[in-house]
Amino acid sequence: MAEPAPAAAGASDPTKEPSKNALKKAQKEKEKAEKKAAAKARELAERQKKEAADAEDVSKDSYGELPLTGSKDFKVTGTKREDLSQIADFEDKEITFRAWVENARVQSAKLAFLNLRQGLNTVQAVVAASEKLSKQMVKFSGNVSTESTVAVTGLVKRVKEPIKSATIKDFEIHIQKLFVESKAEVPLPLQVEDAERPIPSEGLGEDDSKQEESDGRPLVGLNTRLNNRTIDLRAKINHAIFIIKGGVCALFQEFLSQKGFILMQTPKILGSASEGGASVFEVKYFDRPACLAQSPQFYKQMLIASRFQKVMEIGPVFRAENSNTARHLTEFTGLDLEMEFQEHYYEVVGVLEELMLFIFTELNKRYKKETDLVRSVYHVDEFKLPEAGKVPRIPFSEGIQMLRDAGEDLNDYDDLSTPQEKKLGRLVLEKYGSDFYTLDQFPLAVRPAYTMPSPHDPKYSNSYDMFMRGQEICSGAQRIHDAELLSKQMREHDPPIDPNGAGTKDYVDSFRYGCPPHGGGGFGLERIVQFWLGLPNIRMASLFPRDPVRVTP
């Protein structure tokens, strides 16, 4: 029998024990496999635990994020939504309402608090774990992002101590259901609570957001706010401002409608500049140039010539003036009226004064809550009103003398600067006890060419301005209603205006066919709101303000 062949050099001996390196490698592989198996086991256990917890979540159908309203997954419930302003009517009752989250915080695993807002009302809401409300719901509710829109169902409960952090002091909501209708992304570009505080003293600078209040909280600058206006406008103070602004318009129409005025809408696109000034915005109108209206003045008067005895308008006014001040805008809202009078232009002045006293009085009555809210931030003295029929009506010459007596250097026919107007306002308040007054008989040279010269002195005119807190809100006059006199005054005006020009001929010609004596005035809506509330900048009274540097958003 043949001998077995010798083993090849280097071949392993099956009878020989494994090397130490091989044993270590095998041990590592074993440990790695055991760790992987343990991790899978833990993952499975966690998943089973979560599934078990979800199965035990008694509130799983009472909270969460809703599908997009109107989407294919959204289901209409038809549940009535309540208004928080009527919350006292629902004591110890269940209500459902929409609100948005001012803040939410988890107090503990079993308790969360939310501040919810609806309009100008805020209410404290409580989410407390119980046999019927899960810890998972508490955690979800306390972590809803600020400014998210939510649908809430809860019990209205009276509290023992007034709640300081909400406008609704005597009641809170014990939440039973909370669904997020629209989730707010975080972080916000601007905190709404910062927009509730006053703007820095400068107001127009880009770096003014670095200022702080005495408590160390930031004062966010006006530019930052306007650049993020949709967030800024959410502030309760801003809602109050624009509720009041809408109220002024409503009161304007209410009063004048009762006086027989007809609401009109005049053109805002004109074929050429109508009032002779260079401060117009030019636009391309198909294949020819046009411009935006500086005022409805010519059309108001043409309507009087058309036998409409009293007309009013609320509409946009465009002024291409490079005025970067706290009381100028390049687009603002004009409250305009024009009326024929019987014998004297004071008939018109009387209507204007009565109109403003009505607006002021009704703002105090109907919009006191909103007025007080804004004035609590911008601390301003109460607006002093004269008695009905006793509005100070001061001749321009008397106003000049009052300023001279107070140390101002003025000529008889000088127009007043803004500081001089404010100073005169303080002097009038001191002498007459009124923040509202009329300055009458202005120098003719500082008024428009269609202004009727004064019969007492041809250097003066039958014109007037009205003031709030020493700042102009209205400019008005008796208008020239004779075509020949109007043409003469236009040619002699500085700068001269051609009565036969493209933007003026139709206007001048309208007086050739018989027109009654008439007058009127134009108010700046934003100025009325600004001075009534004591706002430091007119841009705060404009939703999306336009000035020489701002055309967005």
Coordinates of C-alpha atoms in Angstrom, one line a residue:
M1 CA 0.0 0.0 0.0
A2 CA 1.4 3.4 -1.0
E3 CA 2.5 5.8 1.7
P4 CA 0.4 9.1 2.0
A5 CA 1.9 12.1 0.4
P6 CA 3.6 14.6 2.7
A7 CA 1.5 17.7 3.6
A8 CA 2.2 20.8 1.5
A9 CA 4.4 23.4 3.2
G10 CA 2.4 25.9 5.2
A11 CA -0.9 24.0 5.2
S12 CA -2.9 24.2 8.4
D13 CA -3.1 21.3 10.8
P14 CA -6.7 20.5 11.7
T15 CA -5.5 19.1 15.0
K16 CA -3.8 22.4 15.9
E17 CA -5.7 25.0 18.1
P18 CA -6.8 28.4 16.5
S19 CA -4.5 31.3 16.9
K20 CA -5.2 34.1 19.4
N21 CA -5.9 36.6 16.6
A22 CA -8.6 34.3 15.2
L23 CA -10.2 33.9 18.6
K24 CA -10.3 37.7 19.1
K25 CA -11.8 38.2 15.7
A26 CA -14.5 35.6 16.3
Q27 CA -15.3 37.1 19.7
K28 CA -15.7 40.6 18.2
E29 CA -18.0 39.3 15.5
K30 CA -20.1 37.5 18.2
E31 CA -20.3 40.7 20.4
K32 CA -21.2 42.8 17.3
A33 CA -24.0 40.4 16.4
E34 CA -25.2 40.4 20.0
K35 CA -25.3 44.2 20.1
K36 CA -27.2 44.4 16.9
A37 CA -29.7 41.9 18.1
A38 CA -30.1 43.8 21.4
A39 CA -30.6 47.1 19.5
K40 CA -33.3 45.5 17.4
A41 CA -34.9 44.1 20.5
R42 CA -34.9 47.5 22.1
E43 CA -36.3 49.1 19.0
L44 CA -39.0 46.6 18.8
A45 CA -39.8 47.0 22.5
E46 CA -40.0 50.8 22.1
R47 CA -42.2 50.5 19.1
Q48 CA -44.5 48.1 21.0
K49 CA -44.4 50.4 24.0
K50 CA -45.4 53.4 21.8
E51 CA -48.1 51.4 20.1
A52 CA -49.4 50.3 23.5
A53 CA -49.3 53.9 24.7
D54 CA -51.1 55.1 21.6
A55 CA -53.7 52.5 22.1
E56 CA -54.1 53.7 25.7
D57 CA -54.1 57.4 24.6
V58 CA -57.6 58.3 25.7
S59 CA -57.2 61.7 23.9
K60 CA -55.9 60.5 20.6
D61 CA -59.0 61.7 18.7
S62 CA -59.0 65.1 20.5
Y63 CA -55.8 66.7 19.3
G64 CA -53.4 66.9 16.4
E65 CA -52.9 68.7 13.1
L66 CA -55.9 69.0 10.8
P67 CA -55.6 68.4 7.0
L68 CA -55.5 71.6 4.9
T69 CA -58.9 73.2 4.9
G70 CA -60.6 72.6 1.6
S71 CA -58.3 69.7 0.7
K72 CA -59.6 66.2 -0.3
D73 CA -58.9 64.9 3.2
F74 CA -60.7 67.8 5.1
K75 CA -64.1 66.9 6.6
V76 CA -66.5 69.7 7.4
T77 CA -68.0 69.3 10.9
G78 CA -70.5 72.1 10.9
T79 CA -69.6 72.9 14.5
K80 CA -70.6 76.4 15.5
R81 CA -67.6 78.7 16.4
E82 CA -68.1 81.2 19.2
D83 CA -66.8 84.8 19.7
L84 CA -64.7 85.2 22.8
S85 CA -66.1 88.7 23.3
Q86 CA -69.3 86.9 24.5
I87 CA -67.5 84.5 26.8
A88 CA -69.5 85.5 29.9
D89 CA -72.6 84.1 28.3
F90 CA -71.1 80.6 28.3
E91 CA -70.0 80.2 31.9
D92 CA -69.7 76.5 32.8
K93 CA -70.6 75.6 29.2
E94 CA -68.7 74.0 26.4
I95 CA -67.7 76.2 23.4
T96 CA -65.7 75.8 20.3
F97 CA -63.8 78.7 18.8
R98 CA -60.9 79.6 16.5
A99 CA -57.9 81.5 17.9
W100 CA -54.2 81.7 17.5
V101 CA -51.5 80.9 20.0
E102 CA -49.8 83.9 21.6
N103 CA -47.7 81.5 23.7
A104 CA -47.8 77.9 24.9
R105 CA -45.8 76.2 27.6
V106 CA -45.6 72.8 29.3
Q107 CA -45.8 73.3 33.1
S108 CA -45.3 69.6 33.9
A109 CA -46.0 66.2 32.4
K110 CA -49.6 66.7 33.4
L111 CA -50.2 70.4 32.9
A112 CA -49.8 73.0 30.1
F113 CA -51.0 76.6 29.7
L114 CA -51.7 78.5 26.5
N115 CA -52.6 82.1 25.8
L116 CA -55.1 82.3 22.9
R117 CA -56.1 85.3 21.0
Q118 CA -59.1 86.2 18.9
G119 CA -59.3 89.7 17.6
L120 CA -58.4 92.1 20.5
N121 CA -59.4 89.5 23.1
T122 CA -57.0 87.0 24.8
V123 CA -57.9 84.2 27.1
Q124 CA -55.9 81.8 29.2
A125 CA -56.4 78.1 28.5
V126 CA -55.5 75.1 30.6
V127 CA -54.7 71.5 29.5
A128 CA -54.6 69.2 32.5
A129 CA -54.1 65.4 32.3
S130 CA -56.8 63.2 33.8
E131 CA -58.5 60.0 33.2
K132 CA -60.2 61.6 30.2
L133 CA -57.2 63.6 29.0
S134 CA -53.8 62.1 28.2
K135 CA -50.3 63.2 29.0
Q136 CA -49.6 63.0 25.2
M137 CA -52.2 65.7 24.6
V138 CA -50.7 67.9 27.4
K139 CA -47.3 67.6 25.7
F140 CA -48.7 68.3 22.2
S141 CA -50.7 71.3 23.4
G142 CA -47.8 72.9 25.3
N143 CA -45.5 72.7 22.3
V144 CA -47.8 74.3 19.6
S145 CA -45.7 76.9 17.9
T146 CA -46.5 80.6 18.6
E147 CA -48.9 82.2 16.0
S148 CA -50.3 78.9 14.9
T149 CA -54.1 78.9 14.2
V150 CA -56.0 76.5 16.4
A151 CA -59.6 75.2 16.8
V152 CA -60.3 74.7 20.5
T153 CA -63.2 73.1 22.3
G154 CA -63.3 73.6 26.1
L155 CA -65.3 74.5 29.2
V156 CA -65.6 78.1 30.2
K157 CA -64.7 78.4 33.9
R158 CA -64.7 81.5 36.2
V159 CA -61.5 82.0 38.0
K160 CA -61.0 83.1 41.6
E161 CA -58.2 85.6 40.9
P162 CA -58.1 88.0 37.9
I163 CA -55.8 86.7 35.1
K164 CA -53.2 89.4 34.5
S165 CA -51.7 87.9 31.3
A166 CA -55.0 88.1 29.3
T167 CA -57.6 90.7 28.4
I168 CA -60.3 88.3 29.6
K169 CA -59.7 88.5 33.3
D170 CA -62.5 86.5 34.9
F171 CA -62.7 83.3 32.8
E172 CA -60.4 80.7 31.5
I173 CA -60.8 77.8 29.1
H174 CA -60.4 74.2 30.2
I175 CA -59.4 72.6 26.9
Q176 CA -61.0 69.3 25.9
K177 CA -60.0 69.3 22.2
L178 CA -57.3 71.2 20.4
F179 CA -56.5 70.9 16.7
V180 CA -53.9 72.9 14.7
E181 CA -55.6 74.3 11.6
S182 CA -52.5 76.2 10.3
K183 CA -49.0 75.7 11.8
A184 CA -46.7 78.7 12.1
E185 CA -43.1 78.2 11.0
V186 CA -40.5 79.1 13.6
P187 CA -38.5 81.2 14.2
L188 CA -40.7 84.2 13.2
P189 CA -39.0 87.1 11.5
L190 CA -40.5 89.4 14.1
Q191 CA -42.0 88.7 17.5
V192 CA -45.6 89.9 17.6
E193 CA -45.1 90.9 21.3
D194 CA -42.3 93.2 20.2
A195 CA -44.7 94.9 17.8
E196 CA -46.9 95.7 20.8
R197 CA -44.3 98.0 22.2
P198 CA -43.5 101.6 21.1
I199 CA -41.2 102.2 18.2
P200 CA -37.8 103.7 19.1
S201 CA -37.6 107.5 19.4
E202 CA -36.0 108.0 16.0
G203 CA -38.5 105.8 14.2
L204 CA -37.0 105.8 10.7
G205 CA -33.5 104.6 11.2
E206 CA -32.3 101.1 10.1
D207 CA -30.4 100.6 13.4
D208 CA -33.1 101.7 15.8
S209 CA -34.0 98.2 16.7
K210 CA -30.9 98.1 19.0
Q211 CA -32.7 100.4 21.5
E212 CA -34.2 98.8 24.6
E213 CA -36.8 99.6 27.1
S214 CA -36.0 100.0 30.7
D215 CA -36.7 96.3 31.3
G216 CA -34.1 95.3 28.7
R217 CA -36.6 94.1 26.1
P218 CA -35.8 95.2 22.5
L219 CA -37.6 98.1 20.8
V220 CA -37.9 97.0 17.2
G221 CA -37.5 99.8 14.6
L222 CA -40.2 100.9 12.2
N223 CA -38.2 99.7 9.1
T224 CA -37.9 96.2 10.6
R225 CA -41.6 96.2 11.3
L226 CA -42.6 97.5 7.9
N227 CA -40.4 95.0 6.2
N228 CA -42.3 92.2 8.0
R229 CA -45.6 94.0 7.9
T230 CA -48.0 91.0 7.9
I231 CA -46.4 89.9 11.2
D232 CA -46.3 93.4 12.6
L233 CA -50.0 94.0 11.7
R234 CA -50.9 91.1 14.0
A235 CA -50.2 93.2 17.1
K236 CA -53.3 94.2 19.0
I237 CA -52.2 97.8 18.9
N238 CA -52.2 97.7 15.1
H239 CA -55.6 96.1 14.9
A240 CA -56.9 98.9 17.1
I241 CA -55.3 101.6 14.9
F242 CA -57.0 100.2 11.8
I243 CA -60.3 99.6 13.5
I244 CA -60.2 103.3 14.4
K245 CA -59.2 104.3 10.8
G246 CA -62.1 102.4 9.4
G247 CA -64.3 104.1 12.0
V248 CA -63.3 107.6 10.9
C249 CA -64.3 106.7 7.3
A250 CA -67.7 105.3 8.5
L251 CA -68.3 108.4 10.7
F252 CA -67.3 110.7 7.8
Q253 CA -69.9 109.1 5.6
E254 CA -72.5 108.8 8.3
F255 CA -72.5 112.5 9.1
L256 CA -72.3 113.8 5.6
S257 CA -74.9 111.4 4.3
Q258 CA -77.3 112.9 6.9
K259 CA -76.4 116.3 5.5
G260 CA -77.4 115.3 2.0
F261 CA -73.9 114.7 0.5
I262 CA -73.6 112.1 -2.3
L263 CA -70.6 109.7 -2.3
M264 CA -68.7 110.0 -5.6
Q265 CA -65.6 108.3 -7.2
T266 CA -63.5 110.6 -9.3
P267 CA -60.7 109.5 -11.8
K268 CA -57.2 108.8 -10.5
I269 CA -55.6 108.5 -13.9
L270 CA -55.3 111.9 -15.6
G271 CA -54.1 112.8 -19.1
S272 CA -51.8 115.5 -17.7
A273 CA -51.0 117.3 -14.5
S274 CA -54.0 119.3 -13.4
E275 CA -52.9 121.7 -10.7
G276 CA -49.8 123.1 -12.2
G277 CA -47.3 121.4 -9.9
A278 CA -44.4 119.2 -10.7
S279 CA -45.2 116.8 -7.9
V280 CA -47.1 114.2 -9.9
F281 CA -46.3 110.5 -10.6
E282 CA -46.1 109.9 -14.4
V283 CA -47.3 106.6 -15.8
K284 CA -47.4 105.1 -19.2
Y285 CA -51.0 104.9 -20.4
F286 CA -51.0 102.6 -23.4
D287 CA -49.1 104.7 -26.1
R288 CA -49.2 108.0 -24.3
P289 CA -48.2 109.5 -21.0
A290 CA -50.5 110.1 -18.1
C291 CA -50.3 110.8 -14.4
L292 CA -51.8 109.9 -11.0
A293 CA -54.2 112.4 -9.4
Q294 CA -52.8 114.8 -6.8
S295 CA -56.4 115.3 -5.5
P296 CA -60.0 115.1 -6.7
Q297 CA -60.2 118.9 -6.5
F298 CA -61.1 119.7 -10.1
Y299 CA -63.6 116.9 -10.4
K300 CA -65.3 117.9 -7.2
Q301 CA -65.9 121.4 -8.5
M302 CA -67.0 120.1 -11.9
L303 CA -69.6 118.1 -10.1
I304 CA -70.9 121.2 -8.4
A305 CA -71.0 122.8 -11.9
S306 CA -73.0 119.7 -12.9
R307 CA -75.7 120.6 -10.4
F308 CA -74.7 118.2 -7.7
Q309 CA -75.1 120.4 -4.6
K310 CA -73.1 118.4 -2.1
V311 CA -70.5 115.7 -2.9
M312 CA -68.0 113.6 -0.9
E313 CA -65.3 111.1 -1.7
I314 CA -63.0 108.7 0.1
G315 CA -60.1 107.7 -2.1
P316 CA -56.3 107.5 -2.8
V317 CA -54.3 110.7 -3.3
F318 CA -50.8 110.6 -4.9
R319 CA -48.1 113.2 -4.1
A320 CA -44.7 112.9 -5.7
E321 CA -43.1 115.0 -3.0
N322 CA -39.7 113.9 -1.7
S323 CA -40.8 114.5 1.9
N324 CA -39.2 112.1 4.3
T325 CA -41.0 113.2 7.4
A326 CA -43.1 111.6 10.1
R327 CA -46.3 113.1 8.7
H328 CA -45.9 112.7 4.9
L329 CA -46.7 109.9 2.5
T330 CA -46.6 109.7 -1.2
E331 CA -49.9 107.8 -1.3
F332 CA -52.6 108.5 1.3
T333 CA -56.3 108.4 1.7
G334 CA -58.2 111.7 1.2
L335 CA -61.5 112.5 2.8
D336 CA -62.9 115.1 0.5
L337 CA -66.1 117.1 0.2
E338 CA -67.4 120.0 -1.8
M339 CA -70.7 121.9 -1.5
E340 CA -72.4 124.9 -2.8
F341 CA -73.2 127.6 -0.2
Q342 CA -75.8 130.4 -0.2
E343 CA -74.1 133.6 0.8
H344 CA -70.8 133.1 2.7
Y345 CA -68.0 130.5 2.7
Y346 CA -68.4 130.2 6.5
E347 CA -71.4 128.0 5.7
V348 CA -68.8 125.5 4.4
V349 CA -66.4 126.0 7.3
G350 CA -69.2 125.4 9.8
V351 CA -70.1 122.0 8.2
L352 CA -66.4 121.0 8.3
E353 CA -66.0 121.9 11.9
E354 CA -69.3 120.2 12.9
L355 CA -68.1 117.1 10.9
M356 CA -64.9 116.9 12.9
L357 CA -66.5 117.4 16.2
F358 CA -68.9 114.6 15.4
I359 CA -66.0 112.3 14.4
F360 CA -64.1 113.1 17.6
T361 CA -67.1 112.7 19.9
E362 CA -68.1 109.4 18.3
L363 CA -64.6 108.1 18.4
N364 CA -64.6 108.7 22.2
K365 CA -68.0 106.8 22.4
R366 CA -67.7 104.0 19.9
Y367 CA -64.0 103.4 19.8
K368 CA -62.9 104.1 23.4
K369 CA -61.5 100.6 23.9
E370 CA -59.2 100.8 20.8
T371 CA -58.2 104.4 21.6
D372 CA -57.3 103.6 25.2
L373 CA -55.2 100.6 24.0
V374 CA -53.1 102.6 21.6
R375 CA -52.7 105.5 24.0
S376 CA -51.5 103.2 26.7
V377 CA -48.5 102.5 24.5
Y378 CA -48.0 106.0 23.1
H379 CA -48.7 108.1 26.1
V380 CA -50.5 111.2 24.9
D381 CA -52.7 113.7 26.6
E382 CA -56.5 113.4 26.2
F383 CA -57.6 115.2 23.0
K384 CA -59.3 118.4 24.2
L385 CA -62.5 119.3 22.4
P386 CA -64.3 122.6 22.3
E387 CA -68.0 122.9 22.8
A388 CA -70.2 122.5 19.8
G389 CA -70.3 125.7 17.8
K390 CA -67.3 127.1 19.6
V391 CA -64.4 125.8 17.6
P392 CA -61.7 128.4 17.7
R393 CA -61.6 130.1 14.3
I394 CA -58.5 132.3 14.3
P395 CA -57.6 134.7 11.5
F396 CA -54.2 134.0 10.0
S397 CA -53.0 137.5 11.0
E398 CA -54.0 136.8 14.6
G399 CA -52.1 133.5 14.6
I400 CA -49.0 135.3 13.3
Q401 CA -49.3 137.8 16.1
M402 CA -49.6 135.0 18.7
L403 CA -46.4 133.5 17.4
R404 CA -44.6 136.9 17.4
D405 CA -45.7 137.4 21.0
A406 CA -44.1 134.0 21.8
G407 CA -40.8 135.0 20.2
E408 CA -41.2 133.9 16.6
D409 CA -39.8 136.1 13.8
L410 CA -42.5 136.1 11.0
N411 CA -43.7 138.4 8.3
D412 CA -47.4 139.0 7.7
Y413 CA -47.6 136.8 4.6
D414 CA -45.2 134.0 5.5
D415 CA -46.5 130.5 5.4
L416 CA -46.0 128.6 8.7
S417 CA -43.3 125.9 9.1
T418 CA -44.1 122.6 10.9
P419 CA -42.4 123.7 14.2
Q420 CA -44.3 127.0 14.0
E421 CA -47.6 125.2 13.5
K422 CA -46.9 123.0 16.5
K423 CA -46.1 126.0 18.6
L424 CA -49.2 127.8 17.5
G425 CA -51.2 124.6 18.5
R426 CA -49.7 124.8 22.0
L427 CA -50.6 128.5 22.2
V428 CA -54.2 127.9 21.0
L429 CA -54.6 125.0 23.6
E430 CA -53.4 127.3 26.3
K431 CA -55.6 130.2 25.3
Y432 CA -58.8 128.4 24.1
G433 CA -58.5 124.9 25.7
S434 CA -58.9 123.1 22.4
D435 CA -56.7 120.7 20.4
F436 CA -58.8 121.3 17.4
Y437 CA -59.1 124.7 15.7
T438 CA -59.4 126.5 12.3
L439 CA -56.9 129.0 10.9
D440 CA -58.8 131.3 8.5
Q441 CA -57.9 133.9 5.7
F442 CA -54.5 132.6 4.6
P443 CA -52.3 134.8 2.3
L444 CA -53.3 134.3 -1.3
A445 CA -49.8 133.7 -2.5
V446 CA -49.4 130.4 -0.5
R447 CA -52.7 129.0 -1.7
P448 CA -53.8 127.2 -5.0
A449 CA -54.7 129.4 -8.0
Y450 CA -58.4 128.5 -7.8
T451 CA -58.8 130.1 -4.3
M452 CA -61.1 133.1 -4.0
P453 CA -59.3 136.3 -3.0
S454 CA -60.5 137.9 0.2
P455 CA -62.9 140.9 -0.3
H456 CA -61.2 142.6 2.7
D457 CA -57.6 142.5 1.5
P458 CA -56.5 141.1 -2.0
K459 CA -53.3 139.7 -0.4
Y460 CA -55.4 137.3 1.7
S461 CA -57.9 134.7 0.6
N462 CA -61.2 133.0 1.6
S463 CA -59.2 129.9 2.6
Y464 CA -58.6 127.9 5.8
D465 CA -56.7 125.0 7.3
M466 CA -57.8 122.8 10.3
F467 CA -55.4 121.5 12.9
M468 CA -55.2 118.7 15.4
R469 CA -52.6 119.1 18.2
G470 CA -51.0 121.9 16.1
Q471 CA -50.7 119.9 12.9
E472 CA -52.6 120.4 9.7
I473 CA -55.3 117.8 8.8
C474 CA -57.4 119.7 6.3
S475 CA -56.9 122.4 3.7
G476 CA -59.9 124.1 2.2
A477 CA -61.3 127.3 0.6
Q478 CA -64.0 129.0 -1.3
R479 CA -63.3 128.2 -4.9
I480 CA -63.5 130.7 -7.8
H481 CA -66.6 129.8 -9.8
D482 CA -66.2 132.4 -12.6
A483 CA -64.2 131.3 -15.6
E484 CA -62.7 134.7 -16.4
L485 CA -61.5 135.4 -12.9
L486 CA -60.2 131.8 -12.6
S487 CA -58.2 132.2 -15.8
K488 CA -56.8 135.5 -14.6
Q489 CA -55.7 134.0 -11.3
M490 CA -54.1 131.0 -12.9
R491 CA -52.0 133.1 -15.3
E492 CA -50.9 135.3 -12.4
H493 CA -50.1 132.4 -10.1
D494 CA -46.5 131.5 -9.2
P495 CA -45.7 129.4 -11.2
P496 CA -48.2 130.4 -13.9
I497 CA -50.8 127.9 -15.1
D498 CA -52.3 127.9 -18.6
P499 CA -56.1 127.9 -18.3
N500 CA -56.2 126.4 -21.8
G501 CA -53.8 123.6 -21.0
A502 CA -54.5 120.0 -21.6
G503 CA -55.2 119.4 -17.9
T504 CA -57.1 122.6 -17.1
K505 CA -59.2 123.6 -20.1
D506 CA -62.2 121.3 -19.4
Y507 CA -62.1 122.4 -15.8
V508 CA -62.1 126.1 -16.5
D509 CA -64.7 125.7 -19.2
S510 CA -67.1 124.0 -16.8
F511 CA -67.6 127.4 -15.1
R512 CA -68.7 129.2 -18.3
Y513 CA -72.2 127.7 -18.2
G514 CA -73.3 128.9 -14.8
C515 CA -72.0 127.5 -11.5
P516 CA -73.1 128.4 -7.9
P517 CA -70.6 129.6 -5.3
H518 CA -69.0 126.7 -3.6
G519 CA -66.2 125.6 -1.3
G520 CA -64.9 122.5 0.4
G521 CA -61.9 120.8 1.9
G522 CA -59.7 117.8 1.9
F523 CA -58.7 115.8 5.0
G524 CA -55.7 113.4 5.2
L525 CA -57.2 110.3 6.8
E526 CA -53.9 109.0 8.1
R527 CA -53.1 112.3 9.8
I528 CA -56.4 112.3 11.6
V529 CA -55.6 108.8 13.0
Q530 CA -52.0 109.7 13.8
F531 CA -52.8 112.9 15.7
W532 CA -55.9 111.5 17.5
L533 CA -53.9 108.6 18.9
G534 CA -50.6 110.4 19.3
L535 CA -48.7 108.1 17.0
P536 CA -45.1 109.2 16.4
N537 CA -45.1 108.4 12.7
I538 CA -47.8 108.5 10.0
R539 CA -46.6 105.2 8.5
M540 CA -48.1 103.4 11.4
A541 CA -51.6 104.6 10.2
S542 CA -51.0 103.2 6.7
L543 CA -51.4 99.4 6.1
F544 CA -48.6 99.2 3.6
P545 CA -47.1 102.7 3.5
R546 CA -45.6 104.4 0.4
D547 CA -43.0 107.1 0.9
P548 CA -40.0 108.3 -1.2
V549 CA -38.0 105.1 -0.4
R550 CA -40.7 102.4 0.2
V551 CA -42.8 100.7 -2.5
T552 CA -42.8 97.2 -0.9
P553 CA -44.3 95.1 0.6

